[in-house]
Each structure stands twice: as C-alpha cells, then as structure tokens.
Short mmCIF file of C-alpha atoms in Angstrom, two decimals:
data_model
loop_
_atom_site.label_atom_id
_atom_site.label_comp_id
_atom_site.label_asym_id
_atom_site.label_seq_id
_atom_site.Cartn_x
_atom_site.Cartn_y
_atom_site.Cartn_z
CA UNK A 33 -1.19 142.88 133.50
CA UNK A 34 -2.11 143.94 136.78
CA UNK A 35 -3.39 147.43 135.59
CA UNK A 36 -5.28 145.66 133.38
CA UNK A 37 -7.09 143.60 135.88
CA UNK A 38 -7.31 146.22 137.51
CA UNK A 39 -9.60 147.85 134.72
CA UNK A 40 -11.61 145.07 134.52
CA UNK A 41 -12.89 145.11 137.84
CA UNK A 42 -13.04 149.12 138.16
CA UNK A 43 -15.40 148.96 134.75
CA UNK A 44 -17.46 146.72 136.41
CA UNK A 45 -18.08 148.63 139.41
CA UNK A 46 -18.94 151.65 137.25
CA UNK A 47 -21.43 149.86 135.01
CA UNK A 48 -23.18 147.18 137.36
CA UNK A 49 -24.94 148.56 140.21
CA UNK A 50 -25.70 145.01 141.55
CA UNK A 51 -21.70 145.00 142.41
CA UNK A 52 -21.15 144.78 145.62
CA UNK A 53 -17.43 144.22 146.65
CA UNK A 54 -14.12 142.47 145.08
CA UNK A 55 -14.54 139.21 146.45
CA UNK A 56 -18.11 138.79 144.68
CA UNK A 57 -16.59 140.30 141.15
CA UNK A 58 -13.96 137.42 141.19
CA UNK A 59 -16.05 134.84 142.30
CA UNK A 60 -20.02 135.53 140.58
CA UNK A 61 -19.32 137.35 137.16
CA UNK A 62 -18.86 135.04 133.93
CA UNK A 63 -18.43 138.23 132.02
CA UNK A 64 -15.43 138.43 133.47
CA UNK A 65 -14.19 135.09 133.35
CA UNK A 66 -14.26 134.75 130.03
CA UNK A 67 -12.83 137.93 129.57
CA UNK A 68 -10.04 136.45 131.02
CA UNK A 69 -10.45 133.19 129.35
CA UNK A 70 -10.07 134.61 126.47
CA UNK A 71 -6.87 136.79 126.55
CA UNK A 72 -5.43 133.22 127.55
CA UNK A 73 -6.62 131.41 124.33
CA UNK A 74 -5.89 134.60 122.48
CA UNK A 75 -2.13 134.26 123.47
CA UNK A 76 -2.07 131.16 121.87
CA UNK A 77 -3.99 132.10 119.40
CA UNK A 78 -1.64 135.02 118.24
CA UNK A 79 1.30 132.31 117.97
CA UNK A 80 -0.65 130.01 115.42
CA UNK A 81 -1.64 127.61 118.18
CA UNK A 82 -4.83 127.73 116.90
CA UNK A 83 -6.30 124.26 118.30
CA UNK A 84 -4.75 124.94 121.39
CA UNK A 85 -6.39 128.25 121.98
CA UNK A 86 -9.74 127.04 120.49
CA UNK A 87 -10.28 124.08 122.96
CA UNK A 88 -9.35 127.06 126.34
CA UNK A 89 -12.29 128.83 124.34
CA UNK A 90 -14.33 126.17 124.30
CA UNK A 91 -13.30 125.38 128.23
CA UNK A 92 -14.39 128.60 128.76
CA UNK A 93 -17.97 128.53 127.28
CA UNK A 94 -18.76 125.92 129.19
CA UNK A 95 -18.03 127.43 132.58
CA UNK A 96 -19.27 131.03 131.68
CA UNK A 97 -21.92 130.15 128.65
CA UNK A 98 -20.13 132.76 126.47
CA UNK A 99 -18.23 132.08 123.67
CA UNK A 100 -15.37 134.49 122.64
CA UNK A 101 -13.73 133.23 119.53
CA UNK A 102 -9.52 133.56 120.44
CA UNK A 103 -9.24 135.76 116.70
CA UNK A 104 -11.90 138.71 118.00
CA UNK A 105 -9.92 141.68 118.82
CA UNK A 106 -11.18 142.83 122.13
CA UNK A 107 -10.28 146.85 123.76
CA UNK A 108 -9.67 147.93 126.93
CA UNK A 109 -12.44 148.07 129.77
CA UNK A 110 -14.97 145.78 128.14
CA UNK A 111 -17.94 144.45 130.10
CA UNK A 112 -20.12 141.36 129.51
CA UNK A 113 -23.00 142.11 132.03
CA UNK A 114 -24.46 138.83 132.87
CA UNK A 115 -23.83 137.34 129.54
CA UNK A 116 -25.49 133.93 129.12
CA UNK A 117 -24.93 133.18 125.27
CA UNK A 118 -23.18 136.21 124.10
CA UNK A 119 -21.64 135.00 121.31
CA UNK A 120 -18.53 137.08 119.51
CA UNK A 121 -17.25 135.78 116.64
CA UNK A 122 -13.64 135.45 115.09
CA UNK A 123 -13.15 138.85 113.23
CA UNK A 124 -14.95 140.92 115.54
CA UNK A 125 -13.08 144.22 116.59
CA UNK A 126 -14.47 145.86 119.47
CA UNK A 127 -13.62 149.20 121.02
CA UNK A 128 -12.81 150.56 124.41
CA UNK A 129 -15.28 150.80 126.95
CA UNK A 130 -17.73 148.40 125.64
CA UNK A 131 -21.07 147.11 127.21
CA UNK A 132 -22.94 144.51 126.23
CA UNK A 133 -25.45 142.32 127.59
CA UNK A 134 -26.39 138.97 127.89
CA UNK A 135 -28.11 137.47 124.96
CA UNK A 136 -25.54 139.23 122.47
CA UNK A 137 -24.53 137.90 118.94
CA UNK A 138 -21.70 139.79 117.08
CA UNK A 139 -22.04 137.27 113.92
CA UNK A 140 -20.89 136.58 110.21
CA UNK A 141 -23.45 136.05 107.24
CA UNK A 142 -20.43 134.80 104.82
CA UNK A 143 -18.92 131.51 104.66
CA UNK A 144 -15.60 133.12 102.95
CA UNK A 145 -12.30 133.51 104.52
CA UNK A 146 -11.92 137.44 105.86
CA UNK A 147 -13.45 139.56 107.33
CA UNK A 148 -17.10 138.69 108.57
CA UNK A 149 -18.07 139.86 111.60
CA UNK A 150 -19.17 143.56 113.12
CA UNK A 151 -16.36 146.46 114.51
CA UNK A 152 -17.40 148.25 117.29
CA UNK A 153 -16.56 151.73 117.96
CA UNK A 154 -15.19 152.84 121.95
CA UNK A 155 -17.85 153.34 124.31
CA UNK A 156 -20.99 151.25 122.29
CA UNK A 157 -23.68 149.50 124.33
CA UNK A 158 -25.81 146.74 122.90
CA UNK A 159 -28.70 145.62 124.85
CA UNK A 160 -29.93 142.32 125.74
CA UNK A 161 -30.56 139.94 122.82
CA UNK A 162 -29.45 141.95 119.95
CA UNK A 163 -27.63 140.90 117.11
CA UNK A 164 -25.16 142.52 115.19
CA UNK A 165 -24.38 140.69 112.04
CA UNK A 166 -22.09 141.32 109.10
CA UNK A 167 -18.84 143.28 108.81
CA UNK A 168 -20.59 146.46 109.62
CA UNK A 169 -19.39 149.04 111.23
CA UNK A 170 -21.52 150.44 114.68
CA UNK A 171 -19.91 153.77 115.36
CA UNK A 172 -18.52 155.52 118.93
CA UNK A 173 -20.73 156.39 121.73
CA UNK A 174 -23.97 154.28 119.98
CA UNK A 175 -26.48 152.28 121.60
CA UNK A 176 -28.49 149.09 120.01
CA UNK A 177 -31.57 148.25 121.62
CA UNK A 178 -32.53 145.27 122.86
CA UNK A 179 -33.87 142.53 120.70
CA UNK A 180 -32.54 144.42 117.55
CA UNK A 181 -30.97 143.20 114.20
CA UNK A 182 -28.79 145.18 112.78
CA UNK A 183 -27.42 144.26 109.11
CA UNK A 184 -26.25 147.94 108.36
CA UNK A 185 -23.50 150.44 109.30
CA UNK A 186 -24.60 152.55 112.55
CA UNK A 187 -23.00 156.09 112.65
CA UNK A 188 -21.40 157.65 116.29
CA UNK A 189 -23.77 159.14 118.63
CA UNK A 190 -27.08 157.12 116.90
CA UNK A 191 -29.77 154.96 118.62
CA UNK A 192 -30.44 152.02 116.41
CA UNK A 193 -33.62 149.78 117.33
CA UNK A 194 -35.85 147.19 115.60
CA UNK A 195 -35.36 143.86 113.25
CA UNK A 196 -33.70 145.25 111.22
CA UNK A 197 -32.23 148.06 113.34
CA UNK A 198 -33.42 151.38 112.29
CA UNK A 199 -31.82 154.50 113.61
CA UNK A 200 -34.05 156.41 116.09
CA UNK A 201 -34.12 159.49 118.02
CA UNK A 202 -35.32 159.74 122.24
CA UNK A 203 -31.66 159.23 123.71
CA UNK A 204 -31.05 162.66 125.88
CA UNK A 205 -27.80 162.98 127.82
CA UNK A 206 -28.69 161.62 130.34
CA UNK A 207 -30.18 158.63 129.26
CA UNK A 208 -26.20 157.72 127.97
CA UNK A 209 -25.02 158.97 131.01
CA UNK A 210 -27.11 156.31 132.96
CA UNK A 211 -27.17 153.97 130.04
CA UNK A 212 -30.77 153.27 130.52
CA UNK A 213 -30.81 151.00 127.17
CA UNK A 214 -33.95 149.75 127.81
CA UNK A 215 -35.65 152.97 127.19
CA UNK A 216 -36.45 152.62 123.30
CA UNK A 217 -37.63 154.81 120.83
CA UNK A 218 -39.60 153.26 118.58
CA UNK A 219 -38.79 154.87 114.52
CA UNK A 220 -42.31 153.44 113.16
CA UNK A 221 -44.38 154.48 115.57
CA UNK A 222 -42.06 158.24 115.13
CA UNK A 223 -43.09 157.81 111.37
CA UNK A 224 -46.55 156.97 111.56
CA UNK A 225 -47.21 160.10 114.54
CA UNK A 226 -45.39 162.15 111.19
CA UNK A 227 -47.45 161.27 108.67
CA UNK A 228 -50.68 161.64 110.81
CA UNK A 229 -49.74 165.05 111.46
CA UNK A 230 -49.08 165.74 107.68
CA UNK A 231 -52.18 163.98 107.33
CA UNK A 232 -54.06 166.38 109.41
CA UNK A 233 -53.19 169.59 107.95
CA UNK A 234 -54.58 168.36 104.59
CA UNK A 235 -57.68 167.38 106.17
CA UNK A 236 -57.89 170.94 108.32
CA UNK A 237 -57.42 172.68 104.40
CA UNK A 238 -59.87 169.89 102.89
CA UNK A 239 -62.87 170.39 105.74
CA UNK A 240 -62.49 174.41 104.64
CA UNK A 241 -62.97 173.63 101.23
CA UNK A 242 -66.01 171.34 102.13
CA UNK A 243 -67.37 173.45 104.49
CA UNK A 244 -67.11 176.48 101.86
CA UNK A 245 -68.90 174.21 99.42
CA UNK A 246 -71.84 172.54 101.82
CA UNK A 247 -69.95 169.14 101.46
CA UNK A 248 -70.46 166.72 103.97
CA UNK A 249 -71.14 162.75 104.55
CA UNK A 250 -71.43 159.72 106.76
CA UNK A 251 -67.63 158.55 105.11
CA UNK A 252 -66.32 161.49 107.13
CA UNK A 253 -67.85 160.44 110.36
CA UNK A 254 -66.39 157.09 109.50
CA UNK A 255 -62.78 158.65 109.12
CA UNK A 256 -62.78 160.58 112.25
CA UNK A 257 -63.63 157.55 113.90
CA UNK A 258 -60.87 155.64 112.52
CA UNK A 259 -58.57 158.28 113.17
CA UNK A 260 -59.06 158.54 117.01
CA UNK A 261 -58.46 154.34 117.46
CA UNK A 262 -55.23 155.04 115.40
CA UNK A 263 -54.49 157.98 117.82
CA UNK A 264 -55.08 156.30 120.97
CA UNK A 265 -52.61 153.23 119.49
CA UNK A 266 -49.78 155.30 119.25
CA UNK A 267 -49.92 158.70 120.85
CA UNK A 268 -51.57 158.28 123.57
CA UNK A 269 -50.74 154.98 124.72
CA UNK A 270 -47.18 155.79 124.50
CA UNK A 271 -47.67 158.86 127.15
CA UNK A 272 -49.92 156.63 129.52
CA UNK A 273 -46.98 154.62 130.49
CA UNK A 274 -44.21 157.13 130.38
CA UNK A 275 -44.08 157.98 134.38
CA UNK A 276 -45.47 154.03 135.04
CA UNK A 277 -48.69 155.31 135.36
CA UNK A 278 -50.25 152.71 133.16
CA UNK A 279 -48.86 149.88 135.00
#
C-alpha cells in the first residue's frame, strides 16, 4: 500500500511541473483524491457491495468533480492532471502510466449489460476535453488530442486528433518525451496540402500542353488566384505561427 502511494505521488512529480512539494500534492490535487477514493469504493465494489461502493464514488465526485465508476479497472501510476469532470465509466480498463486531463470522458454508447466502455493501453495520454467512447481499444504509448472524439480502435505509437479522431502524423520523440499534447497535427489540413501538391503537377504537365498549343484564358488567371487564398489558408498560415511569431 505504501509503495503504492508512493507511486502516486512520484508520477505526479514527473508529469506536473506546477508540483511543488509533498505537502501541496496531498492537500491541492483532486486527481489524486479520487484516485484514492476510488480504490476505497473499488474494495467494496470487488465484494458485491455494490451500493456501498457507489455512494464513496459518489462522495468522491463531489469533493474532487471526477467521477470514477468503482467497476473501471485502473493500472499502476495513473494521473488525473487537474481533472474537473473527467468522467470514467464502469468497464473501462486503463493501463499503466496513464495521463489524462481534465475535461476527459472514457464513455459507453450501449445500454446492454458488458462491456461498454474504452481499454487503454500503458503509457496513453488524452488531452483536455476528449472523449473516448465505445469499447475500443486506444493502443500503448498513444496520444489523443484535445477536444477529440474517438469512436474507433487507435493502434500503439499513433496520434489520433479531430471529431471523430483521425490518426495523424507530427509527434517526434521528443514531443512524447515532453508530452507536449497540445501540439496537434491536423490530418485534413495534411490531406488537403496532398492533394494540392498532386494537384499541381497536373497543372505544371497541363500549362506545357497549353503553352505548346497557344492555349490560354482569363479562367486560368481566375484559378491561380484561387489557388494562392487556398495556399495562404493552410500552408502558410500554419508556418507563421510555428515559432509564435504570429502571435
């Protein structure tokens, strides 16, 4: 038990750099109270004292504003950074090494008996105001941006962002290493900068032909236009703000 706490607190040393000593830990972080809350009700839980263990929950939620149903399987070093209305529901499974911040819904979409809510792999972050919903499956070492829905299976080592969550690219190793969630890649915008490169080969080939054949007309003047206010949306706006120079 005491190793255990002592996990707790070392995890959230390592993943909160607003932490400043022992004393605050115990006293200022709900994560961590309900943590604790929780392995209480799930006790009682585990024995078929199912009432018992829901009202501690629900003790629990009010203090912290989390809500941890006593039936979620929870792993080792888990962290609930801030987490005002993270909500985890009954069958949830989550890993070891698990961050997740506030805002967080690991939800059902089926009112049958079973299994309804997400697994977690070890080591997954989800960031601020996702939510996770289904018995999917979100593989080891994978991040979920914030704001994101995700309704499908995520695979280890992917970067899932958007409503619904696609998997994107953009996370180097040391983005994990500092788990700087918050920086997003964005898969449409990577689609769209795709095709607009595709696009432009064909219209290198096409202005050859025309040129070869003395074609030429004001709807081409019209396209080029066009094309530069969709490049300045998203290419170059993205690389304005990259080093905070647009702000």
């Amino acid at each position: 038990m005491f190793k255990t706490i002592k996990d707790d607190i070392a995890v959230i040393f390592e993943k909160d750099p607003a932490a400043k000593n022992i004393i605050e830990i115990f006293l200022c972080y709900p994560g961590l109270h309900a943590l604790w809350n929780y392995r209480i009700a799930r006790w009682f839980y585990k024995r078929n004292w199912f009432t018992v263990a829901r009202i501690i929950s629900e003790i629990g939620r009010f203090f912290t504003g989390i809500e941890i149903h006593p039936g979620a399987t929870i792993g080792k070093r888990f962290f609930i950074d801030h987490g005002m209305g993270v909500v985890i529901g009954e069958t949830t499974e989550i890993g070891d090494d698990v961050l997740i911040y506030q805002g967080v819904v690991l939800g059902g979409t089926s009112l049958k008996k079973g299994k309804r809510h997400p697994t977690l792999g070890n080591n997954v972050v989800i960031g601020t105001g996702a939510a996770v919903l289904g018995p999917l499956k979100i593989g080891d070492n994978s991040r979920i941006g914030a704001g994101s829905v995700v309704i499908s299976d995520i695979p280890s080592n992917a970067t899932a962002v958007g409503i619904p969550a696609k998997i994107g690219v953009g996370f180097s190793a040391k983005d994990i290493e500092k788990l700087e969630h918050g920086k997003l890649p964005d898969p449409v915008a990577d689609a769209i900068r795709f095709i607009m490169k595709e696009n432009e080969k064909l219209e290198n080939r096409l202005k050859k032909v025309e040129t070869l054949e003395g074609i030429t007309g004001e709807i081409d003047k019209y396209f080029e236009k066009k094309k530069k206010e969709i490049e300045e949306e998203f290419c170059e706006k993205e690389e304005n703000y990259v080093d905070g120079s647009g702000i």
